[in-house]
Tab-separated table of C-alpha atoms and ligand atoms in Angstrom:
chain	number	residue	atom	x	y	z
A	1	MET	CA	1.374	-10.307	-20.116
A	2	GLU	CA	-0.970	-7.368	-20.146
A	3	LYS	CA	-0.079	-3.787	-20.934
A	4	PHE	CA	-1.695	-0.373	-20.833
A	5	ARG	CA	-1.849	1.665	-24.049
A	6	ILE	CA	-2.420	5.363	-23.250
A	7	ARG	CA	-2.828	8.254	-25.645
A	8	GLY	CA	-2.136	11.464	-23.772
A	9	GLY	CA	-3.692	14.912	-23.857
A	10	ASN	CA	-7.249	14.441	-22.566
A	11	PRO	CA	-8.188	16.571	-19.543
A	12	LEU	CA	-10.003	14.322	-17.031
A	13	LYS	CA	-13.502	15.433	-16.137
A	14	GLY	CA	-16.125	13.787	-13.940
A	15	ARG	CA	-16.428	11.696	-10.807
A	16	VAL	CA	-14.215	8.861	-9.479
A	17	THR	CA	-15.042	6.641	-6.532
A	18	ILE	CA	-12.246	5.531	-4.211
A	19	SER	CA	-11.938	1.877	-3.201
A	20	GLY	CA	-11.087	0.465	0.225
A	21	ALA	CA	-7.480	0.688	1.426
A	22	LYS	CA	-5.402	-2.372	0.415
A	23	ASN	CA	-2.948	-1.670	3.258
A	24	SER	CA	-5.756	-1.793	5.810
A	25	ALA	CA	-7.580	-4.752	4.261
A	26	LEU	CA	-4.454	-6.941	4.359
A	27	PRO	CA	-3.792	-6.748	8.151
A	28	CYS	CA	-7.532	-6.892	8.872
A	29	MET	CA	-7.717	-10.147	6.915
A	30	THR	CA	-4.846	-11.715	8.900
A	31	ALA	CA	-6.524	-10.519	12.130
A	32	ALA	CA	-9.189	-13.184	11.432
A	33	ILE	CA	-6.534	-15.812	12.360
A	34	LEU	CA	-6.793	-14.568	15.958
A	35	THR	CA	-10.286	-16.054	16.483
A	36	PRO	CA	-12.269	-19.181	15.545
A	37	GLU	CA	-15.315	-16.995	14.976
A	38	THR	CA	-16.189	-15.260	11.716
A	39	ILE	CA	-14.863	-11.855	10.778
A	40	THR	CA	-16.808	-9.957	8.081
A	41	LEU	CA	-14.943	-7.213	6.241
A	42	HIS	CA	-16.691	-4.728	3.928
A	43	ASN	CA	-15.219	-2.328	1.340
A	44	ILE	CA	-12.349	-4.709	0.510
A	45	PRO	CA	-10.724	-3.501	-2.719
A	46	TYR	CA	-10.814	-5.910	-5.640
A	47	VAL	CA	-7.032	-6.018	-6.231
A	48	ARG	CA	-4.426	-8.734	-6.724
A	49	ASP	CA	-2.885	-8.535	-3.256
A	50	ILE	CA	-6.295	-9.296	-1.714
A	51	ILE	CA	-6.586	-12.360	-3.929
A	52	THR	CA	-3.124	-13.437	-2.793
A	53	MET	CA	-3.997	-12.906	0.868
A	54	ARG	CA	-7.227	-14.891	0.417
A	55	ARG	CA	-5.155	-17.730	-1.044
A	56	LEU	CA	-2.782	-17.624	1.936
A	57	LEU	CA	-5.678	-17.830	4.392
A	58	GLU	CA	-7.298	-20.719	2.540
A	59	ASP	CA	-3.933	-22.536	2.256
A	60	ILE	CA	-3.571	-22.529	6.038
A	61	GLY	CA	-7.105	-23.836	6.469
A	62	ALA	CA	-9.335	-20.771	6.883
A	63	HIS	CA	-12.604	-20.471	5.003
A	64	VAL	CA	-13.189	-17.317	3.009
A	65	LEU	CA	-16.592	-16.460	1.501
A	66	THR	CA	-17.305	-13.427	-0.639
A	67	PRO	CA	-21.092	-12.956	-0.605
A	68	GLU	CA	-20.370	-9.782	-2.578
A	69	LEU	CA	-17.254	-8.837	-4.516
A	70	ARG	CA	-16.002	-6.439	-1.783
A	71	THR	CA	-17.247	-8.328	1.272
A	72	HIS	CA	-15.100	-11.119	2.758
A	73	LYS	CA	-16.365	-13.424	5.510
A	74	ILE	CA	-13.353	-15.176	7.016
A	75	SER	CA	-13.486	-18.084	9.465
A	76	ALA	CA	-10.239	-19.422	10.907
A	77	ALA	CA	-11.908	-22.082	13.078
A	78	ASN	CA	-9.962	-24.922	11.506
A	79	ILE	CA	-6.411	-23.750	10.882
A	80	GLU	CA	-4.273	-26.775	10.097
A	81	LEU	CA	-1.066	-25.222	8.866
A	82	MET	CA	0.695	-22.459	10.780
A	83	ALA	CA	2.809	-21.420	7.810
A	84	ALA	CA	2.976	-18.907	4.961
A	85	PRO	CA	4.896	-20.533	2.077
A	86	TYR	CA	7.648	-18.952	0.018
A	87	GLU	CA	5.735	-18.672	-3.260
A	88	LEU	CA	3.088	-16.547	-1.550
A	89	VAL	CA	5.467	-14.402	0.532
A	90	LYS	CA	7.641	-13.837	-2.551
A	91	THR	CA	4.684	-12.316	-4.430
A	92	MET	CA	3.405	-10.363	-1.495
A	93	ARG	CA	5.542	-9.272	1.492
A	94	ALA	CA	2.419	-8.464	3.500
A	95	SER	CA	2.097	-12.264	4.018
A	96	VAL	CA	4.445	-11.633	6.930
A	97	LEU	CA	1.355	-10.223	8.734
A	98	ALA	CA	0.293	-13.826	9.380
A	99	LEU	CA	3.239	-14.307	11.734
A	100	GLY	CA	1.976	-12.449	14.790
A	101	PRO	CA	-1.574	-13.835	14.702
A	102	LEU	CA	-0.458	-17.464	14.137
A	103	LEU	CA	2.024	-17.235	16.980
A	104	ALA	CA	-0.471	-15.580	19.319
A	105	ARG	CA	-3.298	-18.039	18.750
A	106	PHE	CA	-1.430	-21.324	18.124
A	107	GLY	CA	1.946	-20.735	19.757
A	108	LYS	CA	3.870	-21.479	16.594
A	109	ALA	CA	4.378	-20.094	13.077
A	110	ARG	CA	6.534	-20.607	10.043
A	111	VAL	CA	6.701	-17.784	7.501
A	112	SER	CA	9.091	-17.618	4.585
A	113	LEU	CA	11.589	-14.800	5.134
A	114	PRO	CA	10.507	-12.219	2.574
A	115	GLY	CA	13.359	-11.349	0.250
A	116	GLY	CA	14.027	-7.807	-0.842
A	117	CYS	CA	11.937	-6.183	-3.492
A	118	ALA	CA	12.230	-3.502	-6.142
A	119	ILE	CA	12.150	-0.656	-3.657
A	120	GLY	CA	14.550	-1.996	-1.058
A	121	ALA	CA	15.868	-4.728	1.216
A	122	ARG	CA	12.694	-4.632	3.316
A	123	PRO	CA	14.000	-6.556	6.343
A	124	ILE	CA	11.667	-7.746	9.127
A	125	ASP	CA	14.240	-7.645	11.955
A	126	LEU	CA	12.073	-5.254	14.005
A	127	HIS	CA	9.067	-7.620	13.752
A	128	LEU	CA	11.209	-10.514	14.994
A	129	ALA	CA	12.920	-8.500	17.759
A	130	GLY	CA	9.510	-7.524	19.132
A	131	LEU	CA	8.189	-11.101	19.120
A	132	THR	CA	11.371	-12.242	20.868
A	133	LYS	CA	10.797	-9.664	23.573
A	134	MET	CA	7.322	-11.175	24.006
A	135	GLY	CA	8.980	-14.504	24.849
A	136	ALA	CA	8.986	-16.144	21.402
A	137	GLU	CA	11.888	-18.297	20.284
A	138	VAL	CA	12.623	-17.130	16.691
A	139	PHE	CA	15.084	-18.832	14.352
A	140	LEU	CA	15.775	-19.194	10.638
A	141	GLU	CA	15.423	-22.560	8.992
A	142	THR	CA	15.858	-23.134	5.216
A	143	GLY	CA	14.802	-19.573	4.436
A	144	ASP	CA	11.826	-19.608	6.764
A	145	VAL	CA	11.287	-17.710	9.979
A	146	VAL	CA	10.219	-20.242	12.566
A	147	ALA	CA	8.688	-18.845	15.745
A	148	ARG	CA	7.546	-20.635	18.877
A	149	ALA	CA	5.792	-19.114	21.888
A	150	PRO	CA	6.492	-20.326	25.448
A	151	ALA	CA	4.208	-23.177	26.578
A	152	ASP	CA	2.039	-20.686	28.497
A	153	GLY	CA	1.873	-18.290	25.555
A	154	LEU	CA	3.423	-14.923	24.644
A	155	ARG	CA	3.846	-12.412	27.419
A	156	GLY	CA	3.326	-8.654	27.342
A	157	ALA	CA	6.471	-6.550	26.868
A	158	GLU	CA	7.663	-2.982	26.410
A	159	ILE	CA	8.825	-2.654	22.798
A	160	ASN	CA	10.768	0.268	21.322
A	161	PHE	CA	10.852	0.487	17.546
A	162	GLU	CA	14.162	2.030	16.509
A	163	LYS	CA	12.495	2.766	13.148
A	164	VAL	CA	8.810	3.372	12.457
A	165	SER	CA	7.456	0.222	10.783
A	166	VAL	CA	3.842	-0.025	9.601
A	167	THR	CA	3.537	-3.800	9.328
A	168	GLY	CA	5.939	-4.212	12.255
A	169	THR	CA	3.522	-2.239	14.454
A	170	GLU	CA	0.556	-4.195	13.055
A	171	ASN	CA	2.189	-7.617	13.568
A	172	LEU	CA	3.124	-6.919	17.211
A	173	MET	CA	-0.221	-5.247	17.976
A	174	MET	CA	-2.021	-8.392	16.798
A	175	ALA	CA	0.368	-10.704	18.678
A	176	ALA	CA	-0.098	-8.672	21.886
A	177	THR	CA	-3.906	-9.003	21.898
A	178	LEU	CA	-3.663	-12.605	23.205
A	179	ALA	CA	-0.443	-12.230	25.204
A	180	ARG	CA	-0.393	-12.503	29.020
A	181	GLY	CA	-0.272	-8.990	30.478
A	182	GLN	CA	0.341	-5.580	28.957
A	183	THR	CA	2.348	-4.679	25.865
A	184	ILE	CA	3.439	-1.123	25.195
A	185	ILE	CA	4.742	-0.221	21.727
A	186	HIS	CA	6.864	2.937	21.524
A	187	ASN	CA	7.609	4.752	18.245
A	188	ALA	CA	4.629	2.973	16.763
A	189	ALA	CA	3.490	3.693	13.191
A	190	ARG	CA	0.595	6.211	13.203
A	191	GLU	CA	-0.867	5.429	9.774
A	192	PRO	CA	-4.682	5.406	9.414
A	193	GLU	CA	-4.353	1.712	8.471
A	194	VAL	CA	-2.886	0.989	11.941
A	195	ARG	CA	-5.857	2.794	13.547
A	196	ASP	CA	-8.288	0.871	11.319
A	197	LEU	CA	-6.781	-2.464	12.404
A	198	ALA	CA	-6.937	-1.457	16.074
A	199	GLU	CA	-10.619	-0.601	15.628
A	200	LEU	CA	-11.304	-4.083	14.231
A	201	LEU	CA	-9.268	-5.761	17.031
A	202	ASN	CA	-11.232	-3.882	19.685
A	203	LYS	CA	-14.513	-4.925	18.011
A	204	MET	CA	-13.245	-8.511	18.357
A	205	GLY	CA	-12.776	-7.972	22.128
A	206	ALA	CA	-9.186	-6.833	22.223
A	207	ARG	CA	-8.022	-3.978	24.457
A	208	VAL	CA	-5.932	-1.692	22.282
A	209	ARG	CA	-5.434	1.970	23.219
A	210	GLY	CA	-3.431	4.733	21.577
A	211	ALA	CA	-3.457	3.496	17.965
A	212	GLY	CA	-2.642	6.460	15.746
A	213	THR	CA	-0.267	7.902	18.348
A	214	PRO	CA	3.426	6.947	18.776
A	215	THR	CA	2.577	4.858	21.879
A	216	ILE	CA	0.147	1.948	21.697
A	217	GLN	CA	-0.930	0.002	24.788
A	218	ILE	CA	-2.422	-3.527	24.450
A	219	ASP	CA	-3.814	-5.463	27.421
A	220	GLY	CA	-3.905	-9.145	26.495
A	221	VAL	CA	-7.175	-11.075	26.765
A	222	GLU	CA	-7.970	-14.810	26.879
A	223	ALA	CA	-9.723	-15.017	23.508
A	224	LEU	CA	-11.161	-12.886	20.730
A	225	GLY	CA	-14.522	-13.190	18.972
A	226	GLY	CA	-16.104	-12.392	15.649
A	227	ALA	CA	-16.842	-8.900	14.322
A	228	GLN	CA	-17.960	-6.873	11.304
A	229	HIS	CA	-15.857	-3.991	9.988
A	230	THR	CA	-15.750	-1.612	7.014
A	231	ILE	CA	-12.278	-0.879	5.648
A	232	ILE	CA	-11.270	2.821	5.380
A	233	PRO	CA	-10.849	4.417	1.926
A	234	ASP	CA	-7.489	4.199	0.161
A	235	ARG	CA	-5.638	7.467	0.775
A	236	ILE	CA	-2.923	6.631	-1.790
A	237	GLU	CA	-5.475	5.972	-4.534
A	238	THR	CA	-7.065	9.278	-3.487
A	239	GLY	CA	-3.743	11.107	-3.860
A	240	THR	CA	-3.110	9.408	-7.216
A	241	PHE	CA	-6.401	10.692	-8.635
A	242	ILE	CA	-5.771	14.220	-7.276
A	243	VAL	CA	-2.535	14.230	-9.298
A	244	ALA	CA	-4.363	12.807	-12.308
A	245	ALA	CA	-6.788	15.724	-12.317
A	246	ALA	CA	-4.010	18.280	-11.824
A	247	ILE	CA	-1.561	16.888	-14.425
A	248	THR	CA	-4.224	16.647	-17.184
A	249	LYS	CA	-5.547	20.146	-16.353
A	250	GLY	CA	-8.966	18.594	-15.724
A	251	GLU	CA	-11.510	18.662	-12.930
A	252	LEU	CA	-12.445	15.620	-10.797
A	253	GLU	CA	-14.922	14.997	-8.047
A	254	ILE	CA	-13.381	12.314	-5.824
A	255	LYS	CA	-16.011	10.360	-3.878
A	256	ASP	CA	-15.867	7.908	-0.952
A	257	CYS	CA	-12.456	9.193	0.159
A	258	ASN	CA	-11.303	10.429	3.568
A	259	PRO	CA	-9.681	13.873	3.202
A	260	GLU	CA	-8.567	13.779	6.862
A	261	HIS	CA	-6.224	10.864	6.006
A	262	CYS	CA	-4.733	12.875	3.151
A	263	ASN	CA	-3.963	16.161	4.957
A	264	ARG	CA	-0.267	16.295	4.178
A	265	VAL	CA	-0.714	15.210	0.544
A	266	ILE	CA	-3.459	17.788	0.022
A	267	GLY	CA	-1.263	20.451	1.647
A	268	LYS	CA	1.810	19.701	-0.498
A	269	LEU	CA	-0.247	19.591	-3.695
A	270	ARG	CA	-1.962	22.895	-2.854
A	271	ASP	CA	1.533	24.341	-2.267
A	272	VAL	CA	2.476	23.649	-5.892
A	273	GLY	CA	-0.719	25.161	-7.320
A	274	VAL	CA	-3.347	22.373	-7.346
A	275	GLU	CA	-6.842	23.624	-6.359
A	276	ILE	CA	-8.375	21.111	-3.894
A	277	GLU	CA	-11.727	21.771	-2.222
A	278	GLU	CA	-13.095	19.566	0.575
A	279	ILE	CA	-16.792	19.291	-0.293
A	280	ASN	CA	-17.590	17.129	2.752
A	281	GLN	CA	-16.032	14.392	4.900
A	282	SER	CA	-15.850	11.970	1.976
A	283	THR	CA	-15.621	14.140	-1.143
A	284	LEU	CA	-12.916	16.297	-2.729
A	285	TYR	CA	-13.147	18.555	-5.797
A	286	VAL	CA	-9.862	18.959	-7.652
A	287	ARG	CA	-8.723	21.113	-10.582
A	288	SER	CA	-5.447	22.580	-11.706
A	289	GLY	CA	-4.997	26.128	-10.493
A	290	PRO	CA	-5.303	29.165	-12.805
A	291	ARG	CA	-1.639	29.953	-12.504
A	292	GLY	CA	-0.485	26.415	-13.361
A	293	LEU	CA	1.965	24.339	-11.357
A	294	HIS	CA	5.150	25.587	-9.712
A	295	ALA	CA	8.061	23.649	-8.320
A	296	GLY	CA	8.063	22.266	-4.784
A	297	GLU	CA	10.270	20.669	-2.207
A	298	LEU	CA	9.350	17.342	-0.603
A	299	SER	CA	10.748	14.818	1.831
A	300	THR	CA	8.909	11.550	2.438
A	301	GLU	CA	8.387	10.646	6.088
A	302	ALA	CA	6.228	8.340	8.220
A	303	TYR	CA	2.597	9.377	8.751
A	304	PRO	CA	1.321	12.035	9.296
A	305	GLN	CA	4.021	13.461	7.008
A	306	PHE	CA	4.048	13.014	3.203
A	307	PRO	CA	3.866	9.274	2.411
A	308	THR	CA	6.528	7.472	0.433
A	309	ASP	CA	3.735	5.764	-1.499
A	310	MET	CA	2.901	9.117	-3.103
A	311	GLN	CA	6.484	10.109	-3.993
A	312	ALA	CA	6.492	8.659	-7.524
A	313	GLN	CA	3.170	10.310	-8.388
A	314	TYR	CA	4.420	13.668	-7.063
A	315	MET	CA	7.607	13.344	-9.154
A	316	THR	CA	5.559	12.902	-12.357
A	317	LEU	CA	3.522	15.991	-11.478
A	318	MET	CA	6.647	18.057	-10.903
A	319	THR	CA	7.893	17.288	-14.436
A	320	GLN	CA	5.054	19.647	-15.481
A	321	ALA	CA	5.748	22.329	-12.875
A	322	ASN	CA	7.600	25.599	-13.441
A	323	GLY	CA	11.034	25.488	-11.869
A	324	ARG	CA	13.324	23.067	-10.042
A	325	SER	CA	11.769	20.591	-7.541
A	326	ILE	CA	13.732	18.697	-4.944
A	327	ILE	CA	12.411	15.302	-3.761
A	328	THR	CA	14.048	13.390	-0.902
A	329	GLU	CA	13.077	9.752	-0.247
A	330	THR	CA	13.821	8.901	3.379
A	331	ILE	CA	11.913	5.628	3.823
A	332	PHE	CA	13.191	3.233	1.138
A	333	GLU	CA	16.678	3.051	-0.285
A	334	ASN	CA	15.706	2.372	-3.908
A	335	ARG	CA	12.442	4.089	-4.647
A	336	PHE	CA	13.389	6.201	-7.649
A	337	MET	CA	13.117	3.407	-10.231
A	338	HIS	CA	10.389	5.324	-12.023
A	339	ALA	CA	12.767	8.239	-12.661
A	340	SER	CA	14.667	6.431	-15.435
A	341	GLU	CA	11.422	5.505	-17.177
A	342	LEU	CA	10.179	9.120	-16.911
A	343	GLN	CA	13.522	10.260	-18.368
A	344	ARG	CA	12.871	8.026	-21.381
A	345	MET	CA	9.699	10.041	-21.887
A	346	GLY	CA	11.689	13.258	-21.858
A	347	ALA	CA	11.498	14.230	-18.177
A	348	ARG	CA	14.502	16.195	-16.876
A	349	ILE	CA	15.351	14.385	-13.618
A	350	GLN	CA	18.682	13.955	-11.881
A	351	VAL	CA	18.881	11.267	-9.167
A	352	SER	CA	21.652	11.173	-6.584
A	353	HIS	CA	21.362	8.838	-3.555
A	354	ASP	CA	18.156	9.734	-1.717
A	355	GLN	CA	17.482	12.885	-3.683
A	356	ALA	CA	15.895	13.607	-7.086
A	357	ILE	CA	15.974	16.998	-8.800
A	358	VAL	CA	13.184	17.612	-11.301
A	359	ASP	CA	13.351	20.509	-13.773
A	360	GLY	CA	10.118	21.576	-15.404
A	361	PRO	CA	8.004	22.141	-17.204
A	362	GLY	CA	9.071	19.672	-19.832
A	363	LYS	CA	7.052	18.045	-22.587
A	364	LEU	CA	6.676	14.311	-22.116
A	365	ILE	CA	6.684	12.137	-25.231
A	366	GLY	CA	4.879	8.785	-25.214
A	367	ALA	CA	7.168	5.744	-25.129
A	368	ARG	CA	7.201	2.064	-24.241
A	369	VAL	CA	7.998	1.966	-20.506
A	370	GLN	CA	8.164	-0.681	-17.839
A	371	ALA	CA	6.642	-0.718	-14.378
A	372	SER	CA	8.919	-1.861	-11.542
A	373	ASP	CA	6.665	-1.618	-8.505
A	374	LEU	CA	3.161	-0.694	-7.535
A	375	ARG	CA	3.453	3.051	-7.098
A	376	ALA	CA	6.057	3.507	-9.868
A	377	SER	CA	3.449	2.003	-12.209
A	378	ALA	CA	0.958	4.657	-11.137
A	379	SER	CA	3.474	7.405	-11.851
A	380	LEU	CA	3.953	6.043	-15.419
A	381	VAL	CA	0.184	6.001	-16.006
A	382	LEU	CA	0.029	9.621	-14.886
A	383	ALA	CA	2.886	10.485	-17.289
A	384	GLY	CA	1.097	8.721	-20.127
A	385	LEU	CA	-2.042	10.757	-19.476
A	386	VAL	CA	-0.192	13.967	-20.229
A	387	ALA	CA	2.450	12.757	-22.718
A	388	GLU	CA	2.228	13.570	-26.407
A	389	GLY	CA	1.393	10.462	-28.410
A	390	GLU	CA	1.151	6.897	-27.261
A	391	THR	CA	2.598	5.332	-24.118
A	392	ILE	CA	2.753	1.541	-23.633
A	393	ILE	CA	3.274	0.394	-20.059
A	394	ASP	CA	4.540	-3.176	-19.592
A	395	ARG	CA	4.000	-5.354	-16.505
A	396	VAL	CA	0.726	-3.803	-15.423
A	397	TYR	CA	0.280	-6.662	-12.938
A	398	HIS	CA	2.221	-4.388	-10.599
A	399	ILE	CA	-0.501	-1.757	-10.677
A	400	ASP	CA	-3.217	-4.370	-10.405
A	401	ARG	CA	-1.796	-5.270	-6.998
A	402	GLY	CA	-3.014	-2.046	-5.433
A	403	TYR	CA	-5.411	-0.215	-7.767
A	404	GLU	CA	-8.868	-1.557	-8.525
A	405	LYS	CA	-9.444	-1.396	-12.288
A	406	ILE	CA	-7.560	1.877	-12.668
A	407	GLU	CA	-8.053	1.924	-16.432
A	408	THR	CA	-11.829	1.596	-16.041
A	409	LYS	CA	-11.960	4.471	-13.547
A	410	LEU	CA	-9.727	6.654	-15.761
A	411	LYS	CA	-11.632	5.864	-18.986
A	412	ALA	CA	-14.899	6.831	-17.263
A	413	VAL	CA	-13.589	10.385	-16.793
A	414	GLY	CA	-12.185	10.793	-20.298
A	415	ALA	CA	-8.751	9.160	-20.406
A	416	ASP	CA	-7.770	7.428	-23.625
A	417	ILE	CA	-6.449	4.245	-21.980
A	418	GLU	CA	-6.956	0.568	-22.681
A	419	ARG	CA	-5.630	-2.708	-21.325
A	420	VAL	CA	-4.110	-4.824	-24.082
A	421	ARG	CA	-2.666	-8.313	-24.071
A	422	GLU	CA	0.854	-9.030	-25.331
A	423	SER	CA	0.454	-9.782	-29.045
A	424	VAL	CA	1.781	-13.269	-29.757
A	425	THR	CA	4.192	-11.841	-32.361
A	426	ALA	CA	5.739	-9.359	-29.983
A	427	PRO	CA	9.213	-10.337	-28.639
A	428	LEU	CA	8.851	-12.257	-25.405
A	429	SER	CA	9.728	-9.970	-22.529
A	430	SER	CA	11.701	-11.375	-19.606
A	431	THR	CA	9.779	-13.460	-17.151
A	432	HIS	CA	7.974	-11.366	-14.656
A	433	ASP	CA	8.939	-13.313	-11.603
A	434	ASP	CA	11.726	-10.858	-10.926
A	435	ALA	CA	8.994	-8.492	-9.851
A	436	ALA	CA	9.344	-9.248	-6.188
A	437	ALA	CA	6.558	-7.825	-4.157
A	438	ALA	CA	6.799	-4.250	-2.948
B	1	EPZ	C1	4.091	-0.613	4.563
B	1	EPZ	O1	5.195	-1.437	4.222
B	1	EPZ	C2	3.229	-0.537	3.307
B	1	EPZ	N1	2.742	-1.886	2.982
B	1	EPZ	C3	4.038	0.028	2.138
B	1	EPZ	O2	3.154	0.178	1.028
B	1	EPZ	C4	4.558	1.428	2.561
B	1	EPZ	O3	5.351	1.947	1.506
B	1	EPZ	C5	5.362	1.320	3.844
B	1	EPZ	O4	4.559	0.702	4.892
B	1	EPZ	C6	5.838	2.667	4.356
B	1	EPZ	O5	4.727	3.483	4.578
B	1	EPZ	C7	1.685	-2.366	3.685
B	1	EPZ	O6	1.177	-1.762	4.594
B	1	EPZ	C8	1.229	-3.738	3.281
B	1	EPZ	P1	7.817	-0.360	6.954
B	1	EPZ	P2	6.177	-2.018	5.398
B	1	EPZ	O7	8.010	-1.552	7.805
B	1	EPZ	O8	5.422	-2.148	6.647
B	1	EPZ	C9	12.512	-0.480	7.499
B	1	EPZ	C10	2.479	-0.079	-1.171
B	1	EPZ	O9	2.871	0.506	-2.163
B	1	EPZ	N2	12.276	-1.687	8.292
B	1	EPZ	O10	6.986	0.760	7.480
B	1	EPZ	O11	6.890	-3.179	4.844
B	1	EPZ	C11	12.117	-0.678	6.017
B	1	EPZ	O12	13.197	-1.274	5.306
B	1	EPZ	C12	3.468	-0.596	-0.151
B	1	EPZ	O13	1.259	-0.263	-0.856
B	1	EPZ	C13	13.357	-2.303	8.912
B	1	EPZ	O14	14.478	-1.862	8.785
B	1	EPZ	O15	7.171	-0.793	5.569
B	1	EPZ	C14	11.837	0.732	5.558
B	1	EPZ	O16	13.059	1.364	5.263
B	1	EPZ	C15	4.872	-0.444	-0.653
B	1	EPZ	N3	13.141	-3.412	9.668
B	1	EPZ	C16	11.232	1.398	6.802
B	1	EPZ	O17	11.647	0.583	7.906
B	1	EPZ	C17	11.875	-3.934	9.841
B	1	EPZ	O18	11.737	-4.933	10.548
B	1	EPZ	C18	9.711	1.467	6.804
B	1	EPZ	O19	9.236	0.175	6.457
B	1	EPZ	C19	10.791	-3.285	9.202
B	1	EPZ	C20	11.006	-2.134	8.453
């Protein structure tokens, strides 16, 4: 297994370029199932989850060409298998996004019920309740969700999400594009990735209105066609590099980002003393403020509030801030796994239920630490960049799921980081298949 070896203390200086958003690319790739014509997606990030999603599409019979590394041409003209198998869903929960499109186009689908993962139980009851309201018969069979549409197809319905669900909103929005009649989704997720998917669906001939607001209206159509689409920048990668500049007391120009999608993150980081300048609609300039960092208070919420996917990175930053910070995680029930690893590096963090108290500033000392999920991994890399001495991060396949070559981008702006393979003499670490997908 591969690891990162980081020697801390270098201030980052220079320019980083942000990749496309993994959490937009994934639903946009499954949207290709809705039509026999070709969908061309640009600015797809080169990350593991995309490779997994490509495998899923090819396993069910779609053809995927990549004329360039970050361009995917997907044709689902000859889908033979309406199923997403366990071994794929286990490694990537987003495989569940195949459910709505398969059901809408073919009237049937079988998707392995995703188990929990490191950050929580991650049920999909809201996805299934919505599909049932649209007329689908949904039942469990040997660990798979089996769904069947009525003979004359899904029908439009009024759906109220009792909880905001990003992929739940995306799954039902896709299913509704080919349903008979109108679907209205209340308490819909408002993430930029939901808006990006709606834009692609409308290019394909769908009639989706209100994406990005709590109420989305979809008028079903007979069929959808091909389209071209460029994926939005990754707002979580953007936030991660803002923290990297601040925590190393460096200066970074962040290119090809979308500051508008990061408003709340930019606001909360400015509140604790990070200097962030919006140069233009796709560029930020970040440096640590002259008065250093001071403690902050944060509660993760659904978009447009502060995203749970930036909570771990914020926690690492607060270990270097003056004073006591309070962080409340309201989205996932077990998303403080990084805290214990940060404590092993000397961070003063107390976790109780959904709240973490961080006292700073405290010197971090390099150590051998272990990543547990995608964003926790990023928080450990950030800690390594500022820690005294050497930090070894195990299980970097987690971070490869959602960050394109993060060590290459960091090294290019002065970080002392390298990817190393497990030496054959090193004690074998436990198998990594307990790393269920986040
Ligand atoms: C999406 O996951 C993202 N993944 C996650 O990013 C992100 O952390 C999450 O949204 C929250 O923003 C993708 O977009 C591929 P949810 P998702 O459904 O859709 C509960 C990353 O790091 N819930 O919005 O699975 C759920 O348990 C990943 O890139 C139900 O109870 O999250 C959670 O508490 C990690 N029943 C809350 O809702 C359901 O049917 C929000 O989950 C669905 C969700």
